[in-house]
Amino acid sequence: MKTSIRQCTIDDLYLLQEIGTDTYNETYSHLNTPENINEYLENAFNVDQLTKELSNPSSTFLFQYVDKNLAGYLKINEADAQTYNVSDNALEIERIYVKNNYRSMGLGKVLLDKAMEIAKERQKSEIWLGVWRKNKNAIDFHKNMGFESRGSYSLYFGDDEQIMYIMAKKL
């Protein structure tokens, strides 16, 4: 198995839209109403929104490939692109997703390691992410990777308030 990671550009817009909607649907559709999932996907992964995010110099998207097949992706944010200001010198992992058929291959850890490498290169003192309280697998994974809980915030997903745990790690 040969893996590689590369940064996305605006030319990857439709590929990003596809993997974003596919992986989010795979991960959360069974835990939410179809109406809430569809509303989120339409808002988060429409062409205008993704163009805006790809054009933001404080955000970076990376694609992960396995044997030349797109398997996952990562979105990291700095400065004003972060969802919340957890600390003055932090990098946020906003999205880290791997397609279902590539799970249990260690690819999530590879993406997380890449995010930490970038954070260190950019001289950040910590890295953080929001994890839905119902996503036990993600919570356990990040705890095993040295992340600690730092509070929570609410994310409204259609008509459903979802509690997100802030998990952070000092670098």
mmCIF file of C-alpha atoms in Angstrom:
data_model
loop_
_atom_site.group_PDB
_atom_site.id
_atom_site.type_symbol
_atom_site.label_atom_id
_atom_site.label_comp_id
_atom_site.label_asym_id
_atom_site.label_seq_id
_atom_site.Cartn_x
_atom_site.Cartn_y
_atom_site.Cartn_z
ATOM 1 C CA MET A 1 0.000 0.000 0.000
ATOM 2 C CA LYS A 2 1.447 3.327 -1.093
ATOM 3 C CA THR A 3 0.079 6.458 0.552
ATOM 4 C CA SER A 4 0.599 10.113 -0.225
ATOM 5 C CA ILE A 5 -0.738 13.485 0.889
ATOM 6 C CA ARG A 6 -1.023 16.624 -1.195
ATOM 7 C CA GLN A 7 -2.451 20.089 -0.684
ATOM 8 C CA CYS A 8 -5.738 20.920 -2.405
ATOM 9 C CA THR A 9 -6.127 23.853 -4.743
ATOM 10 C CA ILE A 10 -9.148 25.565 -6.240
ATOM 11 C CA ASP A 11 -8.823 23.099 -9.142
ATOM 12 C CA ASP A 12 -9.818 20.363 -6.664
ATOM 13 C CA LEU A 13 -13.120 22.039 -5.787
ATOM 14 C CA TYR A 14 -15.441 19.340 -7.134
ATOM 15 C CA LEU A 15 -13.298 16.494 -5.845
ATOM 16 C CA LEU A 16 -13.343 18.139 -2.401
ATOM 17 C CA GLN A 17 -17.103 18.534 -2.624
ATOM 18 C CA GLU A 18 -17.476 14.852 -3.467
ATOM 19 C CA ILE A 19 -15.239 13.456 -0.730
ATOM 20 C CA GLY A 20 -16.611 15.935 1.800
ATOM 21 C CA THR A 21 -20.230 14.956 1.237
ATOM 22 C CA ASP A 22 -19.428 11.241 0.939
ATOM 23 C CA THR A 23 -17.383 10.962 4.124
ATOM 24 C CA TYR A 24 -19.709 13.153 6.178
ATOM 25 C CA ASN A 25 -22.700 11.132 5.023
ATOM 26 C CA GLU A 26 -20.905 7.851 5.806
ATOM 27 C CA THR A 27 -19.974 9.057 9.272
ATOM 28 C CA TYR A 28 -23.134 10.776 10.461
ATOM 29 C CA SER A 29 -26.213 9.916 8.365
ATOM 30 C CA HIS A 30 -27.249 7.075 10.674
ATOM 31 C CA LEU A 31 -27.119 9.417 13.697
ATOM 32 C CA ASN A 32 -29.165 12.315 12.304
ATOM 33 C CA THR A 33 -32.402 12.950 10.448
ATOM 34 C CA PRO A 34 -32.211 12.998 6.640
ATOM 35 C CA GLU A 35 -33.461 16.615 6.709
ATOM 36 C CA ASN A 36 -30.653 17.765 9.011
ATOM 37 C CA ILE A 37 -27.984 15.855 7.083
ATOM 38 C CA ASN A 38 -29.172 17.261 3.750
ATOM 39 C CA GLU A 39 -29.333 20.816 5.089
ATOM 40 C CA TYR A 40 -25.813 20.556 6.494
ATOM 41 C CA LEU A 41 -24.375 19.046 3.314
ATOM 42 C CA GLU A 42 -26.006 21.726 1.159
ATOM 43 C CA ASN A 43 -24.617 24.507 3.351
ATOM 44 C CA ALA A 44 -21.153 23.124 4.125
ATOM 45 C CA PHE A 45 -20.240 21.636 0.753
ATOM 46 C CA ASN A 46 -21.821 23.898 -1.846
ATOM 47 C CA VAL A 47 -19.528 25.372 -4.498
ATOM 48 C CA ASP A 48 -19.623 28.931 -3.123
ATOM 49 C CA GLN A 49 -18.790 27.829 0.445
ATOM 50 C CA LEU A 50 -15.937 25.553 -0.621
ATOM 51 C CA THR A 51 -14.536 28.224 -2.957
ATOM 52 C CA LYS A 52 -14.499 30.662 -0.040
ATOM 53 C CA GLU A 53 -12.765 28.141 2.234
ATOM 54 C CA LEU A 54 -10.210 27.093 -0.393
ATOM 55 C CA SER A 55 -9.402 30.769 -1.040
ATOM 56 C CA ASN A 56 -8.853 31.591 2.628
ATOM 57 C CA PRO A 57 -5.089 31.783 3.341
ATOM 58 C CA SER A 58 -5.765 30.794 6.971
ATOM 59 C CA SER A 59 -7.238 27.422 5.910
ATOM 60 C CA THR A 60 -5.495 24.450 4.338
ATOM 61 C CA PHE A 61 -7.046 21.342 2.790
ATOM 62 C CA LEU A 62 -5.023 18.181 2.196
ATOM 63 C CA PHE A 63 -6.010 15.072 0.244
ATOM 64 C CA GLN A 64 -4.795 11.632 1.268
ATOM 65 C CA TYR A 65 -4.325 8.938 -1.359
ATOM 66 C CA VAL A 66 -3.875 5.175 -1.147
ATOM 67 C CA ASP A 67 -2.453 3.665 -4.320
ATOM 68 C CA LYS A 68 -3.572 6.777 -6.257
ATOM 69 C CA ASN A 69 -7.151 6.523 -4.915
ATOM 70 C CA LEU A 70 -8.523 9.403 -2.851
ATOM 71 C CA ALA A 71 -9.061 7.919 0.615
ATOM 72 C CA GLY A 72 -9.440 10.882 2.970
ATOM 73 C CA TYR A 73 -8.922 14.540 3.615
ATOM 74 C CA LEU A 74 -7.959 17.046 6.267
ATOM 75 C CA LYS A 75 -8.855 20.697 6.829
ATOM 76 C CA ILE A 76 -6.827 22.818 9.228
ATOM 77 C CA ASN A 77 -7.412 26.427 10.274
ATOM 78 C CA GLU A 78 -5.379 29.199 11.835
ATOM 79 C CA ALA A 79 -6.117 32.705 13.070
ATOM 80 C CA ASP A 80 -9.553 34.027 12.107
ATOM 81 C CA ALA A 81 -10.509 30.866 10.198
ATOM 82 C CA GLN A 82 -10.765 28.859 13.431
ATOM 83 C CA THR A 83 -14.176 27.885 14.719
ATOM 84 C CA TYR A 84 -13.276 29.172 18.192
ATOM 85 C CA ASN A 85 -10.302 30.893 19.767
ATOM 86 C CA VAL A 86 -9.037 28.115 22.018
ATOM 87 C CA SER A 87 -5.694 29.864 22.569
ATOM 88 C CA ASP A 88 -3.592 32.579 20.963
ATOM 89 C CA ASN A 89 -1.192 30.167 19.291
ATOM 90 C CA ALA A 90 -3.248 27.162 18.204
ATOM 91 C CA LEU A 91 -4.070 25.336 15.007
ATOM 92 C CA GLU A 92 -7.523 23.801 14.565
ATOM 93 C CA ILE A 93 -8.294 20.542 12.825
ATOM 94 C CA GLU A 94 -11.759 21.315 11.489
ATOM 95 C CA ARG A 95 -12.199 18.164 9.418
ATOM 96 C CA ILE A 96 -10.394 14.851 9.372
ATOM 97 C CA TYR A 97 -12.211 12.141 7.442
ATOM 98 C CA VAL A 98 -11.351 8.820 5.839
ATOM 99 C CA LYS A 99 -13.703 6.922 3.519
ATOM 100 C CA ASN A 100 -15.317 3.861 5.086
ATOM 101 C CA ASN A 101 -13.524 1.374 2.835
ATOM 102 C CA TYR A 102 -10.139 2.772 3.994
ATOM 103 C CA ARG A 103 -10.831 2.800 7.733
ATOM 104 C CA SER A 104 -8.814 0.672 10.156
ATOM 105 C CA MET A 105 -5.697 1.175 8.035
ATOM 106 C CA GLY A 106 -4.109 3.853 10.227
ATOM 107 C CA LEU A 107 -4.895 6.638 7.747
ATOM 108 C CA GLY A 108 -6.576 8.874 10.342
ATOM 109 C CA LYS A 109 -3.396 8.775 12.407
ATOM 110 C CA VAL A 110 -1.344 9.686 9.337
ATOM 111 C CA LEU A 111 -3.564 12.737 8.733
ATOM 112 C CA LEU A 112 -3.405 13.709 12.405
ATOM 113 C CA ASP A 113 0.392 13.389 12.384
ATOM 114 C CA LYS A 114 0.493 15.602 9.277
ATOM 115 C CA ALA A 115 -1.619 18.245 11.029
ATOM 116 C CA MET A 116 0.727 18.187 14.041
ATOM 117 C CA GLU A 117 3.759 18.442 11.740
ATOM 118 C CA ILE A 118 2.263 21.510 10.047
ATOM 119 C CA ALA A 119 1.386 23.058 13.415
ATOM 120 C CA LYS A 120 4.984 22.641 14.586
ATOM 121 C CA GLU A 121 6.334 24.079 11.312
ATOM 122 C CA ARG A 122 4.075 27.085 11.839
ATOM 123 C CA GLN A 123 5.331 27.354 15.432
ATOM 124 C CA LYS A 124 1.976 26.673 17.066
ATOM 125 C CA SER A 125 1.988 25.696 20.726
ATOM 126 C CA GLU A 126 -1.070 23.449 20.523
ATOM 127 C CA ILE A 127 -3.528 21.767 18.216
ATOM 128 C CA TRP A 128 -7.239 21.293 18.828
ATOM 129 C CA LEU A 129 -10.474 20.023 17.337
ATOM 130 C CA GLY A 130 -14.163 19.722 18.123
ATOM 131 C CA VAL A 131 -15.570 16.205 18.512
ATOM 132 C CA TRP A 132 -19.269 15.453 18.693
ATOM 133 C CA ARG A 133 -20.066 13.974 22.102
ATOM 134 C CA LYS A 134 -21.827 11.010 20.423
ATOM 135 C CA ASN A 135 -18.745 10.113 18.354
ATOM 136 C CA LYS A 136 -17.157 7.788 20.917
ATOM 137 C CA ASN A 137 -14.686 6.315 18.414
ATOM 138 C CA ALA A 138 -13.264 9.759 17.613
ATOM 139 C CA ILE A 139 -13.139 10.751 21.286
ATOM 140 C CA ASP A 140 -11.267 7.554 22.180
ATOM 141 C CA PHE A 141 -8.922 7.919 19.200
ATOM 142 C CA HIS A 142 -7.942 11.464 20.141
ATOM 143 C CA LYS A 143 -7.516 10.600 23.825
ATOM 144 C CA ASN A 144 -5.162 7.798 22.770
ATOM 145 C CA MET A 145 -3.242 10.357 20.697
ATOM 146 C CA GLY A 146 -2.709 12.576 23.753
ATOM 147 C CA PHE A 147 -5.597 15.021 23.399
ATOM 148 C CA GLU A 148 -7.389 16.245 26.510
ATOM 149 C CA SER A 149 -10.895 17.599 26.933
ATOM 150 C CA ARG A 150 -11.019 21.404 27.311
ATOM 151 C CA GLY A 151 -14.705 22.194 27.492
ATOM 152 C CA SER A 152 -17.484 22.204 24.953
ATOM 153 C CA TYR A 153 -19.563 24.302 22.600
ATOM 154 C CA SER A 154 -22.888 23.923 20.832
ATOM 155 C CA LEU A 155 -23.203 23.330 17.117
ATOM 156 C CA TYR A 156 -26.664 23.593 15.618
ATOM 157 C CA PHE A 157 -27.280 20.918 13.055
ATOM 158 C CA GLY A 158 -30.600 21.817 11.510
ATOM 159 C CA ASP A 159 -33.036 21.771 14.416
ATOM 160 C CA ASP A 160 -30.730 19.683 16.621
ATOM 161 C CA GLU A 161 -28.281 21.162 19.135
ATOM 162 C CA GLN A 162 -25.158 19.008 19.139
ATOM 163 C CA ILE A 163 -22.589 19.321 21.895
ATOM 164 C CA MET A 164 -19.011 19.357 20.646
ATOM 165 C CA TYR A 165 -16.135 18.544 23.001
ATOM 166 C CA ILE A 166 -13.049 20.692 22.566
ATOM 167 C CA MET A 167 -10.041 18.374 22.592
ATOM 168 C CA ALA A 168 -6.568 19.896 22.600
ATOM 169 C CA LYS A 169 -2.963 18.765 22.700
ATOM 170 C CA LYS A 170 0.122 20.778 23.629
ATOM 171 C CA LEU A 171 2.930 20.481 21.089
#
